[in-house]
GROMACS .gro file of C-alpha atoms in nm:
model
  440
    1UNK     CA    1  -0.083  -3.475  -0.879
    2UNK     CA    2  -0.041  -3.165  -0.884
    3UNK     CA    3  -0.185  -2.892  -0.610
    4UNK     CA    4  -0.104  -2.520  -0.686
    5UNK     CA    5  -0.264  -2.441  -0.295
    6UNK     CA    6  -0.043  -2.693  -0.129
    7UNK     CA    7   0.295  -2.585  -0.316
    8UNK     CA    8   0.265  -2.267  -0.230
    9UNK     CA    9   0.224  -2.345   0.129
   10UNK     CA   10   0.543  -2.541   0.122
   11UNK     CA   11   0.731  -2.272  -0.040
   12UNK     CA   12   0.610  -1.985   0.213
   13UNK     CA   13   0.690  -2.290   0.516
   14UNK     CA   14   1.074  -2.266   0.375
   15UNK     CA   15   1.080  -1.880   0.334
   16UNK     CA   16   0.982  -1.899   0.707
   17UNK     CA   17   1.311  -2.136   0.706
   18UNK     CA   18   1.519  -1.917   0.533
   19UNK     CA   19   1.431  -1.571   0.713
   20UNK     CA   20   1.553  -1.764   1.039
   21UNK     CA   21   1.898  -1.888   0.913
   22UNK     CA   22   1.921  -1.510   0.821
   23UNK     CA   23   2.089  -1.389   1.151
   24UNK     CA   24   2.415  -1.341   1.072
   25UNK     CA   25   2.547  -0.921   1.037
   26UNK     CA   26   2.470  -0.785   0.662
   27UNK     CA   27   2.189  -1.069   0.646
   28UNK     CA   28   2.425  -1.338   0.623
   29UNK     CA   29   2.287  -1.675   0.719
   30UNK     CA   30   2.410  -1.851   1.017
   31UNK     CA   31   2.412  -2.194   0.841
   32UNK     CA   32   2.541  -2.167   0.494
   33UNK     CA   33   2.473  -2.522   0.375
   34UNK     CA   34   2.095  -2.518   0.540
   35UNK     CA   35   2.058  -2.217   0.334
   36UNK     CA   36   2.161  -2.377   0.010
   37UNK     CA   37   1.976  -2.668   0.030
   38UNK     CA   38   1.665  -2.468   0.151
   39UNK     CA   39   1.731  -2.228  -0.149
   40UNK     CA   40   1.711  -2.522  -0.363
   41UNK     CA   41   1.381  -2.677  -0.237
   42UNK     CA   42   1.218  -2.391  -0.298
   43UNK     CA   43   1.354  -2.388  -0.666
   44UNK     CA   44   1.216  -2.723  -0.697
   45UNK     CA   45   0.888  -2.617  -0.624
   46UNK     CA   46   0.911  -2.313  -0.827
   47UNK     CA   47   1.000  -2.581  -1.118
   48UNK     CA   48   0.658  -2.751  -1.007
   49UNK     CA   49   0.451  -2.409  -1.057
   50UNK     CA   50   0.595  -2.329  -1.345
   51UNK     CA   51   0.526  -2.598  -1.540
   52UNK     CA   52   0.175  -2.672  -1.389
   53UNK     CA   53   0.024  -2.348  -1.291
   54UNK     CA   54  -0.300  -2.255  -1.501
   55UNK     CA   55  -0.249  -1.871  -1.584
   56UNK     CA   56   0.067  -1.711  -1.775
   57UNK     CA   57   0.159  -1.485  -1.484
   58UNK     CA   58   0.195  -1.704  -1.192
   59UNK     CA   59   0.410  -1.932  -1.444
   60UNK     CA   60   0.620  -1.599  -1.535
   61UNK     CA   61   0.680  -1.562  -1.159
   62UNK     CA   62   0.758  -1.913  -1.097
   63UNK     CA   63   1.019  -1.906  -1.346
   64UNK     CA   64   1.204  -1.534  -1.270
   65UNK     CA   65   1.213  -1.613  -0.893
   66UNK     CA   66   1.366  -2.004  -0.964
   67UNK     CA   67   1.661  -1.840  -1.120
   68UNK     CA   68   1.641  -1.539  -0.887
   69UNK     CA   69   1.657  -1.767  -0.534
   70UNK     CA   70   1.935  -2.023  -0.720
   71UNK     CA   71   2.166  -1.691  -0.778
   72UNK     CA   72   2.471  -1.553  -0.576
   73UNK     CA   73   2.494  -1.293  -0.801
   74UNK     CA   74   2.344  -0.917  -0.640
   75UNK     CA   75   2.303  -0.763  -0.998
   76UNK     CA   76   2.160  -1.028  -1.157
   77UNK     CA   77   1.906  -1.043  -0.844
   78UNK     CA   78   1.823  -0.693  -0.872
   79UNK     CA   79   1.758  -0.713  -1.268
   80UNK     CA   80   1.525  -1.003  -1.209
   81UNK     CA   81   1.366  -0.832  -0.954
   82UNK     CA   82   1.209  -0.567  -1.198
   83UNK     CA   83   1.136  -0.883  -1.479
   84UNK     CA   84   0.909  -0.961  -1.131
   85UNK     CA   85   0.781  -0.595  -1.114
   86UNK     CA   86   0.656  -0.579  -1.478
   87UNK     CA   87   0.515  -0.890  -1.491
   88UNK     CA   88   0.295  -0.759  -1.145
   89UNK     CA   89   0.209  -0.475  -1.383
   90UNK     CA   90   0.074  -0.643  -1.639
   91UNK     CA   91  -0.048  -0.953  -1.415
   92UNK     CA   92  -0.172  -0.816  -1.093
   93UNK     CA   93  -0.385  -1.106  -1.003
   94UNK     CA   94  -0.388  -1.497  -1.128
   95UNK     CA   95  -0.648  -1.770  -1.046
   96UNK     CA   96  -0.808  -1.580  -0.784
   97UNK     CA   97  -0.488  -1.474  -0.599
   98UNK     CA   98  -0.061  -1.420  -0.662
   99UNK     CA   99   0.226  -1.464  -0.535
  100UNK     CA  100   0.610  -1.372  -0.435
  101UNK     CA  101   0.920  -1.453  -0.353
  102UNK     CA  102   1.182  -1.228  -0.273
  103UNK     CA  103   1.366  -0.964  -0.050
  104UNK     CA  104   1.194  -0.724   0.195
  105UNK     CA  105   1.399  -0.446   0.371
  106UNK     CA  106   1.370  -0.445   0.726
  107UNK     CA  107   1.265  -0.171   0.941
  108UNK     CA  108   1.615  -0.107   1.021
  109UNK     CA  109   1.702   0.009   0.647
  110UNK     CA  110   1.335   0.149   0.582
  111UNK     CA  111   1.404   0.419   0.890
  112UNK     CA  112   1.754   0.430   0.753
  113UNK     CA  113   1.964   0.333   1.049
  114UNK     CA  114   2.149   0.075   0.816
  115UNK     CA  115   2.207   0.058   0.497
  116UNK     CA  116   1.883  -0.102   0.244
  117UNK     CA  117   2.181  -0.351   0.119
  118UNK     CA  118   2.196  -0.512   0.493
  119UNK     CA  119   1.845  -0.486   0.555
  120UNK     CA  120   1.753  -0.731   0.313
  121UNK     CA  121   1.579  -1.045   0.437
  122UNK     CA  122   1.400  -1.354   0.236
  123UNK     CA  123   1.012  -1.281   0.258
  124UNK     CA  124   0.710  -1.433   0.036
  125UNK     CA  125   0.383  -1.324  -0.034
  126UNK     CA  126   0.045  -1.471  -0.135
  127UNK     CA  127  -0.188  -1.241  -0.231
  128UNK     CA  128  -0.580  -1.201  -0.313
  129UNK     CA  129  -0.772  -0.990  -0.499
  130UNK     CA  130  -0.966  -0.625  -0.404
  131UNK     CA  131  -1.187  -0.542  -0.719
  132UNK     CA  132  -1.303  -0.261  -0.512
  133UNK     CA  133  -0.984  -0.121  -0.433
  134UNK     CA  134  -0.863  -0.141  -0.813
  135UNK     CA  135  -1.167   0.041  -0.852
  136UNK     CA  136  -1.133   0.355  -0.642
  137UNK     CA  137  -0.764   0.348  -0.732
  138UNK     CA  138  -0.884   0.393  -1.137
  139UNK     CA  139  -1.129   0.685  -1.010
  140UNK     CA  140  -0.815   0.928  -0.838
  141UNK     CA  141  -0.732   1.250  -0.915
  142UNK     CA  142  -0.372   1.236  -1.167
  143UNK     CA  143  -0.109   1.430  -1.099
  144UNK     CA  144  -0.223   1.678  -1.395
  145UNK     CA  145  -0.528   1.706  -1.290
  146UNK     CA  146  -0.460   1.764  -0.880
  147UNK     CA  147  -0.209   2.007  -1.027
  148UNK     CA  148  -0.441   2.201  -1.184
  149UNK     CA  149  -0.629   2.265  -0.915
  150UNK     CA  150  -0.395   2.367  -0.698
  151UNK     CA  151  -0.442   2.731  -0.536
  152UNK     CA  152  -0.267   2.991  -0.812
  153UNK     CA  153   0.034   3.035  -0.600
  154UNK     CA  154   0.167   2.730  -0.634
  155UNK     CA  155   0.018   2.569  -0.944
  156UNK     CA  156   0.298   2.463  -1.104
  157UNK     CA  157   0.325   2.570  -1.444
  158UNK     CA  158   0.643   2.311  -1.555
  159UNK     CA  159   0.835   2.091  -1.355
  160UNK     CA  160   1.210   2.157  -1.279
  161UNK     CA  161   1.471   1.913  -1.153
  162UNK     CA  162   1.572   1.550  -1.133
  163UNK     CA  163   1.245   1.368  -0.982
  164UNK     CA  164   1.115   1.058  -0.824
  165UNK     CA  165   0.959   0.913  -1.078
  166UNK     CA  166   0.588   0.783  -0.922
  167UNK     CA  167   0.506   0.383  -0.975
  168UNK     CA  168   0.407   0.267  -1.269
  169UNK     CA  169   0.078   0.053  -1.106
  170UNK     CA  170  -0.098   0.048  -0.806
  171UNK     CA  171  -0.284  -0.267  -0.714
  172UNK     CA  172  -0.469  -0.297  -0.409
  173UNK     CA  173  -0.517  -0.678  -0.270
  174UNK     CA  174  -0.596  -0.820   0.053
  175UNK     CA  175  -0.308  -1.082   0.200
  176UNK     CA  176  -0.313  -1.430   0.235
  177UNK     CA  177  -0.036  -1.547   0.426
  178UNK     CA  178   0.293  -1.390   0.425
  179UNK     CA  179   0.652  -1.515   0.525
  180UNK     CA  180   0.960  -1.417   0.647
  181UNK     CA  181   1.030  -1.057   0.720
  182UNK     CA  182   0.737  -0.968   0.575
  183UNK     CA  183   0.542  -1.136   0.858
  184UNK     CA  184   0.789  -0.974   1.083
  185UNK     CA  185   0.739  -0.645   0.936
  186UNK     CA  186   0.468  -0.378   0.977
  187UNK     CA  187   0.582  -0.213   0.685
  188UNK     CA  188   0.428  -0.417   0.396
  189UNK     CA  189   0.295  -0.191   0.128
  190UNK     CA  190   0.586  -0.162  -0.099
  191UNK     CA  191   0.605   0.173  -0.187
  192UNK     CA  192   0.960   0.123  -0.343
  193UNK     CA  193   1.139  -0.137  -0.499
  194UNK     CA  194   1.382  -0.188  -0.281
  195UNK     CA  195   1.144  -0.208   0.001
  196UNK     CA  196   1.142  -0.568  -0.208
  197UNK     CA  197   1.507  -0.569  -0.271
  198UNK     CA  198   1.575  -0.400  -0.611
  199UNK     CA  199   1.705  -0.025  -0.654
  200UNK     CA  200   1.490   0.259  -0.762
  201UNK     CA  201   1.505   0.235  -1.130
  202UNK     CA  202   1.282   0.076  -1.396
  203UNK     CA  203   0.917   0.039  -1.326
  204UNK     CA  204   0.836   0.072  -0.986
  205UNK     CA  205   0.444  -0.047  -0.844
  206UNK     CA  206   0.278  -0.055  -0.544
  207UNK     CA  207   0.084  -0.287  -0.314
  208UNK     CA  208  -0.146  -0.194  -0.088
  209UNK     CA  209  -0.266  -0.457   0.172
  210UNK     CA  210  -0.668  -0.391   0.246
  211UNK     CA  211  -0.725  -0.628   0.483
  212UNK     CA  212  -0.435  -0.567   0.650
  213UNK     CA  213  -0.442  -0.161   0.708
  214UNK     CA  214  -0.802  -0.195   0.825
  215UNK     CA  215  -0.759  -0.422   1.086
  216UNK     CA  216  -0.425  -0.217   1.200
  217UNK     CA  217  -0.709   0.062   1.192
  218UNK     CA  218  -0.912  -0.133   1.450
  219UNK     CA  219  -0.620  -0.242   1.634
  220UNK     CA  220  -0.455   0.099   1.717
  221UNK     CA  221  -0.624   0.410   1.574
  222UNK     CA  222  -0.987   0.355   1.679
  223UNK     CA  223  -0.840   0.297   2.082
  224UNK     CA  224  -0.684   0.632   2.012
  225UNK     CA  225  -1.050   0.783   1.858
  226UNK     CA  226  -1.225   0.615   2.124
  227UNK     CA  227  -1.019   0.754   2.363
  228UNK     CA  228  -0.909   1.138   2.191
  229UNK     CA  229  -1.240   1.235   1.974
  230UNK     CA  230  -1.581   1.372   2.082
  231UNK     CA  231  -1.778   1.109   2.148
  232UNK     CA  232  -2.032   1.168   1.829
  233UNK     CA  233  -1.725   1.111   1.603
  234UNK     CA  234  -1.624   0.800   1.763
  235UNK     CA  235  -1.969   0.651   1.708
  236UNK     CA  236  -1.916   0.737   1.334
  237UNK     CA  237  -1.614   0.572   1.300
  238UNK     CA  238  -1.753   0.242   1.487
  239UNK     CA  239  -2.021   0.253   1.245
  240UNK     CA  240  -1.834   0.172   0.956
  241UNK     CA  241  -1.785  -0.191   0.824
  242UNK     CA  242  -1.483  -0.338   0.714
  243UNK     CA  243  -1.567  -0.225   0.325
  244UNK     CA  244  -1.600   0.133   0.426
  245UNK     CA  245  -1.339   0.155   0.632
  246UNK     CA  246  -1.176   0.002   0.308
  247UNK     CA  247  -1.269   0.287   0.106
  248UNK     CA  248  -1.108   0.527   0.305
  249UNK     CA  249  -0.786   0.373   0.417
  250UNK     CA  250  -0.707   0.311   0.072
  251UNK     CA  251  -0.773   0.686   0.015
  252UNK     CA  252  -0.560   0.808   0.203
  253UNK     CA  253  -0.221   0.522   0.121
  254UNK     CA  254  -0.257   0.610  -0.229
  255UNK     CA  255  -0.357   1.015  -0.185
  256UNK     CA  256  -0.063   1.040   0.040
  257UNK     CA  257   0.149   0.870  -0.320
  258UNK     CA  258  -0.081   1.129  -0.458
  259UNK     CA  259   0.050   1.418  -0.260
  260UNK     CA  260   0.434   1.326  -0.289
  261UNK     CA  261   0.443   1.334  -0.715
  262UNK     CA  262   0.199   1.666  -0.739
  263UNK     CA  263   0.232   1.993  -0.712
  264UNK     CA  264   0.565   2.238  -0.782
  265UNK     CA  265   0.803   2.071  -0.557
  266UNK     CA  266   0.726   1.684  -0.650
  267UNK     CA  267   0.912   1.435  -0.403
  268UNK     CA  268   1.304   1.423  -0.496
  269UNK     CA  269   1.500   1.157  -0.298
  270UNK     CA  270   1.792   1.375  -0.237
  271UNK     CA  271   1.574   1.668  -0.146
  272UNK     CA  272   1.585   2.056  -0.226
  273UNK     CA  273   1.852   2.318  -0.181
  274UNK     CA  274   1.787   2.436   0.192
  275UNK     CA  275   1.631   2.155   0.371
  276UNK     CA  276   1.935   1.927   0.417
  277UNK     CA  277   1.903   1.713   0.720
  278UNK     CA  278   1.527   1.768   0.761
  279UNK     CA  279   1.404   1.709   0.401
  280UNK     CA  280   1.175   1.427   0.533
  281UNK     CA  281   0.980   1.572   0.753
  282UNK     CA  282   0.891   1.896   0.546
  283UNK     CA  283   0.840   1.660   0.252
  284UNK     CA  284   0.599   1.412   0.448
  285UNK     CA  285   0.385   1.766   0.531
  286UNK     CA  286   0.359   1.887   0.157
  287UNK     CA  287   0.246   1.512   0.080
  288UNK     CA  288  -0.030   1.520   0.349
  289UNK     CA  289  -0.149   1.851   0.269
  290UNK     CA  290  -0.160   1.805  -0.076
  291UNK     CA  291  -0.404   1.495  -0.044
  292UNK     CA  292  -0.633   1.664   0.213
  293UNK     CA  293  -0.635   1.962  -0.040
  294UNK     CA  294  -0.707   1.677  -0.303
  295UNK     CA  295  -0.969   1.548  -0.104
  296UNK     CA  296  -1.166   1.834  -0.132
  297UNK     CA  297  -1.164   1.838  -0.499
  298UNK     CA  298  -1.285   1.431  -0.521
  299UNK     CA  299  -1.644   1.381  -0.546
  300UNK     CA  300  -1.569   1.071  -0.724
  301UNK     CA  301  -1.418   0.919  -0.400
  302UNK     CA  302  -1.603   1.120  -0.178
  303UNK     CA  303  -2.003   1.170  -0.267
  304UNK     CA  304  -2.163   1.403  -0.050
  305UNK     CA  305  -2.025   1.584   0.286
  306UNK     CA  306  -2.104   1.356   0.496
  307UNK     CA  307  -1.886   1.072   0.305
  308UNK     CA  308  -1.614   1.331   0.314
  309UNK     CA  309  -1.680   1.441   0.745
  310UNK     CA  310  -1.640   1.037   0.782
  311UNK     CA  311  -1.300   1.052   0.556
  312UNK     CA  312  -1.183   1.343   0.742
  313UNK     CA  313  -1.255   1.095   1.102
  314UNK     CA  314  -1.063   0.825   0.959
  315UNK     CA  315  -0.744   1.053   0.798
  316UNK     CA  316  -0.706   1.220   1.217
  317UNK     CA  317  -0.744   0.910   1.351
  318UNK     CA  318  -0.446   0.809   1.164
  319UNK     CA  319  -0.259   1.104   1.262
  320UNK     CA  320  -0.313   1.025   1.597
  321UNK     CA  321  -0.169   0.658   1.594
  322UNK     CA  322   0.128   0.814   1.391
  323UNK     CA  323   0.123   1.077   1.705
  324UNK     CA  324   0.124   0.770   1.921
  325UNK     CA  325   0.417   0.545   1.748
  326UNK     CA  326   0.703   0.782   1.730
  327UNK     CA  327   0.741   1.184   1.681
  328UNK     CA  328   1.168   1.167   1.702
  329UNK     CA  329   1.220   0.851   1.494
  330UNK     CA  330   1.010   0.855   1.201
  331UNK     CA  331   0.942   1.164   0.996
  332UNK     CA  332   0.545   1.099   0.911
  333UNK     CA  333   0.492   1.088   1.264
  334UNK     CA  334   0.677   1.430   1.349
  335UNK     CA  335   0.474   1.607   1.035
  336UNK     CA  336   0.149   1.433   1.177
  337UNK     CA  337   0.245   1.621   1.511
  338UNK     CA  338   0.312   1.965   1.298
  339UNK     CA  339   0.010   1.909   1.129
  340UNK     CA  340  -0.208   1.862   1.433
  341UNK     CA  341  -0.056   2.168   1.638
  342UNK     CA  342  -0.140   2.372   1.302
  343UNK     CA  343  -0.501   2.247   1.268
  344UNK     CA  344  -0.533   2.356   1.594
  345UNK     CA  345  -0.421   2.692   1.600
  346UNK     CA  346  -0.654   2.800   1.331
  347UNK     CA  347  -0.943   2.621   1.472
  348UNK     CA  348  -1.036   2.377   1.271
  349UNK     CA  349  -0.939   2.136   1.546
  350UNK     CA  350  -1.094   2.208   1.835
  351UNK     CA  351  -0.969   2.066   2.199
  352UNK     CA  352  -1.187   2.089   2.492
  353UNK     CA  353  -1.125   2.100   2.861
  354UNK     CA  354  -1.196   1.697   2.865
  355UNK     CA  355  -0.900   1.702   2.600
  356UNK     CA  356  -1.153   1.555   2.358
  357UNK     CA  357  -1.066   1.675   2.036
  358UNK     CA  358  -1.421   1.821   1.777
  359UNK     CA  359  -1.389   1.914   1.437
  360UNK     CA  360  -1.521   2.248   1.277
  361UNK     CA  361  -1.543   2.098   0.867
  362UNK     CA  362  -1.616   2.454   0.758
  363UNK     CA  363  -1.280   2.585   0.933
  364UNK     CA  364  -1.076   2.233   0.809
  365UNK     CA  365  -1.145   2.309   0.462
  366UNK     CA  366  -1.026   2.667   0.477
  367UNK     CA  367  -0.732   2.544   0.630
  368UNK     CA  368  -0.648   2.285   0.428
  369UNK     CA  369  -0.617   2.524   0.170
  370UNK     CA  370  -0.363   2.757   0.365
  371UNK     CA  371  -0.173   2.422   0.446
  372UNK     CA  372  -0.110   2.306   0.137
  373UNK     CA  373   0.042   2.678   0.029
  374UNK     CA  374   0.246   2.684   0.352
  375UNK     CA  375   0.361   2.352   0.338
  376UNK     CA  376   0.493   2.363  -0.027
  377UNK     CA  377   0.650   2.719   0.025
  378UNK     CA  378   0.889   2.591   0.284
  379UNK     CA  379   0.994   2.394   0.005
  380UNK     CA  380   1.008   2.635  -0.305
  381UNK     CA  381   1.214   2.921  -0.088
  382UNK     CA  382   1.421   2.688   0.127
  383UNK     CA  383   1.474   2.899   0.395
  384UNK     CA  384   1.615   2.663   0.676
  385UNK     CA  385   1.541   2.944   0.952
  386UNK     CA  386   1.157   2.987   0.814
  387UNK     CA  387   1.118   2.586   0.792
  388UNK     CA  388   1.270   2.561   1.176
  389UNK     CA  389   1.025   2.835   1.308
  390UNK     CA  390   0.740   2.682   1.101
  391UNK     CA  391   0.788   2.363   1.272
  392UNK     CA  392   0.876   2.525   1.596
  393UNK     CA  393   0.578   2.735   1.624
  394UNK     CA  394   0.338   2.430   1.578
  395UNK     CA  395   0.528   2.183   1.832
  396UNK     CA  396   0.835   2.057   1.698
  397UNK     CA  397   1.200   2.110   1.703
  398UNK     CA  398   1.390   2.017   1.394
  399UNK     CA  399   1.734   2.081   1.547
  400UNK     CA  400   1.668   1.851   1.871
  401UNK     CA  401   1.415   1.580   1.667
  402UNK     CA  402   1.190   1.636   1.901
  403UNK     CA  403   0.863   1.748   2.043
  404UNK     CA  404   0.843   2.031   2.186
  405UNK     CA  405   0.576   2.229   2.415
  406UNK     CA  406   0.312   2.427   2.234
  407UNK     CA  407   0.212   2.772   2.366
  408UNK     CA  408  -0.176   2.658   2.420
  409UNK     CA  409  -0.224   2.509   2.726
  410UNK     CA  410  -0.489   2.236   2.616
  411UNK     CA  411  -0.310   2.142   2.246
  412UNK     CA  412  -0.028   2.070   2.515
  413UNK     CA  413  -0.211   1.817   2.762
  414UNK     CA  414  -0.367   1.663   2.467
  415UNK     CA  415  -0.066   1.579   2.296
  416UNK     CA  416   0.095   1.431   2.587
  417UNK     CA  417  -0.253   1.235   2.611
  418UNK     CA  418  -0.170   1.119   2.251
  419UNK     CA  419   0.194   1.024   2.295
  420UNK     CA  420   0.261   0.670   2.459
  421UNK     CA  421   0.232   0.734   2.841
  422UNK     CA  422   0.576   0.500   2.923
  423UNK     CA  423   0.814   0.716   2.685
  424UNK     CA  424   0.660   1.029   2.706
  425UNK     CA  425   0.939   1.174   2.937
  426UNK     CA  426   1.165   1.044   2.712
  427UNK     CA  427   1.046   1.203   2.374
  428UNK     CA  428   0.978   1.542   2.575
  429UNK     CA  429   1.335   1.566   2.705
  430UNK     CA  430   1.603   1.356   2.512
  431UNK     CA  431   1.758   1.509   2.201
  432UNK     CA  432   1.753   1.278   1.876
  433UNK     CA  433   2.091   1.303   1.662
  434UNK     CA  434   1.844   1.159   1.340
  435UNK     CA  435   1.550   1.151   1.167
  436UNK     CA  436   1.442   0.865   0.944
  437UNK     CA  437   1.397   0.902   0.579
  438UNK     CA  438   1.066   0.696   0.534
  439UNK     CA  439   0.958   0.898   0.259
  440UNK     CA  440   0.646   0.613   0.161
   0.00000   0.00000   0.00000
């Protein structure tokens, strides 16, 4: 008899299996005959789902990722791959829930320290899914229409140059188990396909994991809130439930998608003439800018002021555990540090001497605006001595990759309140010879 629950428990148990016989260099496994036959017990229970599973998509699945785990071949992989991505389009959710089998790039190849190719380890998903979250995802801004309400001087009026192309779907689920390096890995939304082991062509889509970012949320940015923020704004943020918090997590994963494909400079993976070497971090700015601007302009998403405030507490919060996890290695978290330091020098971020830090909304939304000009200029002129004393002026040096003091006295203690206490003298002092291209 067949149980669709139980065989899809096996065949995340062998992924586990797989992902550990994976520990050879370039992803090789250790064992080559364990990995065969494990390769071929989970084809035999992809034979089982696709012939008994009750909905067209998970039977699609079944049978694309039989042939695709049975294969040697890397092309012929990477084609099925995308068969997987379009039927995830037009399928997001079967019976309740969905599944995967596949690649996930490690966060080795995600930060770019190796290449995606040798990053690549065996992962599956089961998935559930977030009516709410395909919801608010329908009621965002487009790129059109965030474009034209950009400020005049830098609405763009046509788009020049070879672009990313955005995803063709977003779906937002919560998880249900995963395996392999995906339950290794904290990166899980897949912002790219080869985050899941294809190249960047054909339809792309995105997952974004609910459940999963709002209990990271609880885990590691409201410790920072409770221990950074006035203490008014950290009752706020306990205040929400789980579905709120929701609501605004998934606001700002798919604004910040938002922010990268709008505007005059959308997001080009090999970057514009005159930021070479630093393209990331400028380009992780414009994308964060251009969603608060956005979220100005959503009263869809956003019903009243005081929904907004409470989006605004959840959005620094979040720039704080970026703050916290890694200004020198990963490029979000250096343009989170930028973005702070310039928040702070106009006053909409306020620091007092207990280094708790206060919002002034009517300030924030004034800057914002200047922001979102600033940030996509550096782009547009590509002036590498304006973008280095851009970033240098609001705490960050692009040569080094690394933090570096601010002139106010109280932005500077609070900072180093931010940053993890054991490597602070570390990120303060040591030079950094890279910066990661995480560009999700």
């Amino acid at each position: 008899m067949f149980d669709l629950d139980e065989t899809l428990t096996a065949v995340m148990d062998l992924v586990d299996e797989l992902r550990d016989n994976q520990t050879e260099p370039l992803g090789l496994p250790a064992d080559a005959e364990r990995d065969r036959l494990l390769r071929q017990q989970i084809a035999g229970l992809l034979a089982q789902i696709e012939a008994h599973a009750p909905t067209v998509g998970l039977r699609e699945i079944a049978r694309l990722r039989r042939e695709w785990i049975l294969s040697d071949d890397p092309i012929r992989r990477d084609d099925l791959a995308r068969e997987v991505a379009q039927v995830r389009i037009r399928y997001p959710v079967d019976e309740g829930y969905t599944f995967d089998v596949g690649y996930l790039v490690n966060d080795e190849g995600l930060q770019g320290r190796v290449p995606r190719a040798q990053a690549r380890r065996y992962s599956g998903w089961i998935r559930t899914q977030h009516p709410r979250g395909e919801a608010l995802i329908d009621a965002m801004l487009g790129v059109d229409e965030l474009n034209a309400l950009l400020p005049e001087s830098i609405r763009p009026a046509h788009s020049e140059g070879k672009k990313a192309i955005p995803p063709k779907a977003y779906h937002v689920y919560n998880a249900i188990r995963f395996a392999g390096e995906a339950g290794r890995a904290e990166h899980i939304a897949n912002f790219w396909p080869e985050d899941e082991g294809s190249p960047p062509k054909g339809h792309k889509w995105t997952a974004i994991y609910a459940n999963l970012y709002t209990q990271r949320f609880r885990v590691k940015a409201m410790p920072l809130a409770q221990r950074c923020f006035a203490l008014g704004d950290v009752a706020r943020l306990y205040q929400m439930g789980d579905e709120t918090l929701d609501h605004h997590l998934i606001c700002v994963i798919r604004g910040h998608e938002l922010g990268h494909f709008a505007g005059p400079v959308p997001l080009r993976l090999s970057g514009y003439p005159g930021c070479e070497g630093v393209y990331p971090i400028v380009e992780e700015l414009r994308a964060d800018a251009t969603w608060l601007f956005a979220s100005l302009h959503s009263p869809a998403l956003f019903p009243g002021e005081e929904t907004w405030r409470d989006h605004m507490r959840v959005f620094w919060a979040e720039v704080l555990r970026y703050i916290n996890r890694d200004v020198e290695g990963r490029a979000d978290s250096a343009s989170a540090l930028v973005m702070l330091h310039y928040m702070c020098a106009g006053g909409a971020l306020l620091i007092g001497q207990d280094l708790r830090l206060r919002f002034d909304f009517a300030t924030l939304r004034t800057r914002i605006t200047e922001l979102v000009v600033d940030a996509t200029q550096l782009i547009q002129r590509g002036d590498r001595r304006q973008i280095d004393d851009f970033f240098a002026r609001h705490g960050y040096d692009l040569t080094q990759r690394r933090a570096i003091d601010v002139q106010d006295d109280t932005a500077r203690r609070f900072v180093r309140k931010v940053l993890r206490p054991h490597t602070l003298q570390e990120r303060l002092l040591t030079p950094r010879s890279h910066i990661t291209n995480d560009l999700a």
